[in-house]
PDB file of C-alpha atoms in Angstrom:
ATOM      1  CA  MET U  27     -32.368-156.886  20.505  1.00 44.00           C
ATOM      2  CA  SER U  28     -28.958-155.000  21.365  1.00 48.00           C
ATOM      3  CA  ASP U  29     -29.037-151.630  18.809  1.00 52.00           C
ATOM      4  CA  PRO U  30     -27.114-151.574  15.486  1.00 51.00           C
ATOM      5  CA  ALA U  31     -23.408-149.020  17.175  1.00 52.00           C
ATOM      6  CA  SER U  32     -23.040-152.380  19.530  1.00 50.00           C
ATOM      7  CA  ALA U  33     -23.935-154.662  16.883  1.00 49.00           C
ATOM      8  CA  ARG U  34     -21.024-152.955  15.132  1.00 50.00           C
ATOM      9  CA  GLU U  35     -18.865-152.897  17.776  1.00 50.00           C
ATOM     10  CA  TRP U  36     -19.005-156.737  18.529  1.00 47.00           C
ATOM     11  CA  GLN U  37     -18.001-157.358  14.726  1.00 51.00           C
ATOM     12  CA  THR U  38     -15.371-155.772  14.253  1.00 51.00           C
ATOM     13  CA  SER U  39     -13.714-156.795  18.056  1.00 53.00           C
ATOM     14  CA  ASP U  40     -14.118-160.372  19.292  1.00 58.00           C
ATOM     15  CA  LEU U  41     -14.323-161.923  14.517  1.00 55.00           C
ATOM     16  CA  ARG U  42     -11.071-160.880  14.482  1.00 62.00           C
ATOM     17  CA  PRO U  43     -10.025-164.092  16.262  1.00 64.00           C
ATOM     18  CA  VAL U  44     -12.627-165.559  13.109  1.00 60.00           C
ATOM     19  CA  ARG U  45     -11.048-163.358  10.612  1.00 62.00           C
ATOM     20  CA  LYS U  46      -6.950-164.260  11.773  1.00 65.00           C
ATOM     21  CA  ALA U  47      -8.342-167.770  11.546  1.00 65.00           C
ATOM     22  CA  ALA U  48      -9.942-167.885   7.715  1.00 64.00           C
ATOM     23  CA  ALA U  49      -6.593-166.648   6.726  1.00 63.00           C
ATOM     24  CA  GLY U  50      -4.677-169.186   7.252  1.00 65.00           C
ATOM     25  CA  MET U  51      -6.610-171.912   6.792  1.00 69.00           C
ATOM     26  CA  PRO U  52      -6.156-173.979   3.344  1.00 71.00           C
ATOM     27  CA  ALA U  53      -8.416-172.911   0.221  1.00 68.00           C
ATOM     28  CA  PHE U  54      -6.789-169.247   1.723  1.00 66.00           C
ATOM     29  CA  VAL U  55      -2.952-170.389   1.210  1.00 70.00           C
ATOM     30  CA  GLN U  56      -3.977-171.987  -1.573  1.00 71.00           C
ATOM     31  CA  LEU U  57      -5.605-168.899  -3.303  1.00 69.00           C
ATOM     32  CA  ARG U  58      -2.395-166.754  -2.425  1.00 68.00           C
ATOM     33  CA  ARG U  59      -0.368-169.232  -3.848  1.00 73.00           C
ATOM     34  CA  GLU U  60      -1.888-168.566  -7.651  1.00 71.00           C
ATOM     35  CA  GLY U  61      -1.755-165.002  -6.863  1.00 69.00           C
ATOM     36  CA  VAL U  62      -5.683-164.420  -6.488  1.00 65.00           C
ATOM     37  CA  LEU U  63      -5.133-163.100  -2.869  1.00 64.00           C
ATOM     38  CA  GLU U  64      -2.190-161.074  -3.352  1.00 64.00           C
ATOM     39  CA  SER U  65      -2.378-158.486  -0.709  1.00 63.00           C
ATOM     40  CA  LEU U  66      -3.512-158.964   2.823  1.00 59.00           C
ATOM     41  CA  ASP U  67      -6.879-156.000   1.680  1.00 65.00           C
ATOM     42  CA  ASP U  68      -7.708-159.177  -0.541  1.00 65.00           C
ATOM     43  CA  GLN U  69      -7.350-161.441   2.063  1.00 63.00           C
ATOM     44  CA  HIS U  70      -8.956-159.496   4.105  1.00 68.00           C
ATOM     45  CA  CYS U  71     -11.823-159.182   2.502  1.00 71.00           C
ATOM     46  CA  ALA U  72     -12.429-162.891   1.237  1.00 71.00           C
ATOM     47  CA  ALA U  73     -12.186-163.159   5.242  1.00 70.00           C
ATOM     48  CA  GLU U  74     -14.959-161.091   5.572  1.00 73.00           C
ATOM     49  CA  LYS U  75     -17.310-162.633   3.272  1.00 74.00           C
ATOM     50  CA  LEU U  76     -16.391-166.038   5.135  1.00 74.00           C
ATOM     51  CA  GLN U  77     -17.668-165.262   8.199  1.00 76.00           C
ATOM     52  CA  PRO U  78     -21.014-165.539   8.300  1.00 78.00           C
ATOM     53  CA  LEU U  79     -20.039-169.370   6.440  1.00 75.00           C
ATOM     54  CA  ILE U  80     -17.918-170.056   8.876  1.00 74.00           C
ATOM     55  CA  LEU U  81     -20.296-168.900  11.715  1.00 76.00           C
ATOM     56  CA  GLU U  82     -22.885-170.714  10.977  1.00 79.00           C
ATOM     57  CA  ALA U  83     -20.895-174.452  10.413  1.00 76.00           C
ATOM     58  CA  VAL U  84     -19.213-173.276  14.266  1.00 76.00           C
ATOM     59  CA  LEU U  85     -22.728-172.592  15.691  1.00 78.00           C
ATOM     60  CA  THR U  86     -24.566-175.524  14.400  1.00 77.00           C
ATOM     61  CA  GLY U  87     -21.189-177.796  15.252  1.00 73.00           C
ATOM     62  CA  ILE U  88     -21.994-176.625  18.682  1.00 67.00           C
ATOM     63  CA  SER U  89     -25.988-177.327  18.646  1.00 55.00           C
TER      64      SER U  89
END
Protein backbone atom coordinates (compact mmCIF):
# COMPACT_ATOMS: atom_id res chain seq x y z
CA MET A 1 0.00 0.00 0.00
CA SER A 2 1.34 3.44 -0.86
CA ASP A 3 2.01 6.08 1.73
CA PRO A 4 -0.38 9.06 2.15
CA ALA A 5 2.21 11.55 0.88
CA SER A 6 2.51 9.80 -2.48
CA ALA A 7 -1.28 9.52 -2.67
CA ARG A 8 -1.56 13.30 -2.20
CA GLU A 9 1.14 13.87 -4.80
CA TRP A 10 -0.70 11.65 -7.30
CA GLN A 11 -3.97 13.40 -6.56
CA THR A 12 -2.63 16.90 -7.09
CA SER A 13 -0.57 16.17 -10.18
CA ASP A 14 -2.27 13.39 -12.14
CA LEU A 15 -5.85 14.55 -11.62
CA ARG A 16 -5.20 18.05 -12.96
CA PRO A 17 -6.46 17.00 -16.44
CA VAL A 18 -9.61 15.62 -14.79
CA ARG A 19 -10.26 18.99 -13.17
CA LYS A 20 -9.68 20.72 -16.49
CA ALA A 21 -12.05 18.38 -18.29
CA ALA A 22 -14.71 18.80 -15.62
CA ALA A 23 -14.47 22.59 -15.83
CA GLY A 24 -15.23 22.35 -19.56
CA MET A 25 -18.30 20.15 -19.08
CA PRO A 26 -21.61 21.65 -20.29
CA ALA A 27 -22.95 21.61 -16.72
CA PHE A 28 -20.13 23.91 -15.59
CA VAL A 29 -20.61 26.18 -18.58
CA GLN A 30 -24.31 26.48 -17.72
CA LEU A 31 -23.59 27.17 -14.05
CA ARG A 32 -21.11 29.89 -15.03
CA ARG A 33 -23.73 31.49 -17.28
CA GLU A 34 -26.21 31.47 -14.41
CA GLY A 35 -23.64 33.08 -12.11
CA VAL A 36 -23.47 30.12 -9.73
CA LEU A 37 -19.78 29.57 -10.43
CA GLU A 38 -18.51 33.11 -10.41
CA SER A 39 -14.82 32.60 -9.81
CA LEU A 40 -12.18 30.14 -10.89
CA ASP A 41 -11.97 28.99 -7.25
CA ASP A 42 -15.68 28.08 -7.34
CA GLN A 43 -15.08 26.07 -10.50
CA HIS A 44 -12.11 24.21 -9.02
CA CYS A 45 -14.05 23.48 -5.84
CA ALA A 46 -16.96 22.06 -7.84
CA ALA A 47 -14.59 20.10 -10.08
CA GLU A 48 -12.88 18.59 -7.05
CA LYS A 49 -16.24 17.49 -5.66
CA LEU A 50 -17.03 15.83 -9.00
CA GLN A 51 -13.66 14.07 -9.32
CA PRO A 52 -14.75 10.87 -7.57
CA LEU A 53 -17.85 10.66 -9.77
CA ILE A 54 -15.85 11.32 -12.94
CA LEU A 55 -13.22 8.73 -11.98
CA GLU A 56 -15.91 6.19 -11.13
CA ALA A 57 -17.57 6.78 -14.51
CA VAL A 58 -14.26 6.41 -16.33
CA LEU A 59 -13.28 3.27 -14.44
CA THR A 60 -16.74 1.76 -14.94
CA GLY A 61 -16.48 2.47 -18.65
CA ILE A 62 -13.09 0.79 -18.84
CA SER A 63 -14.10 -2.38 -17.01
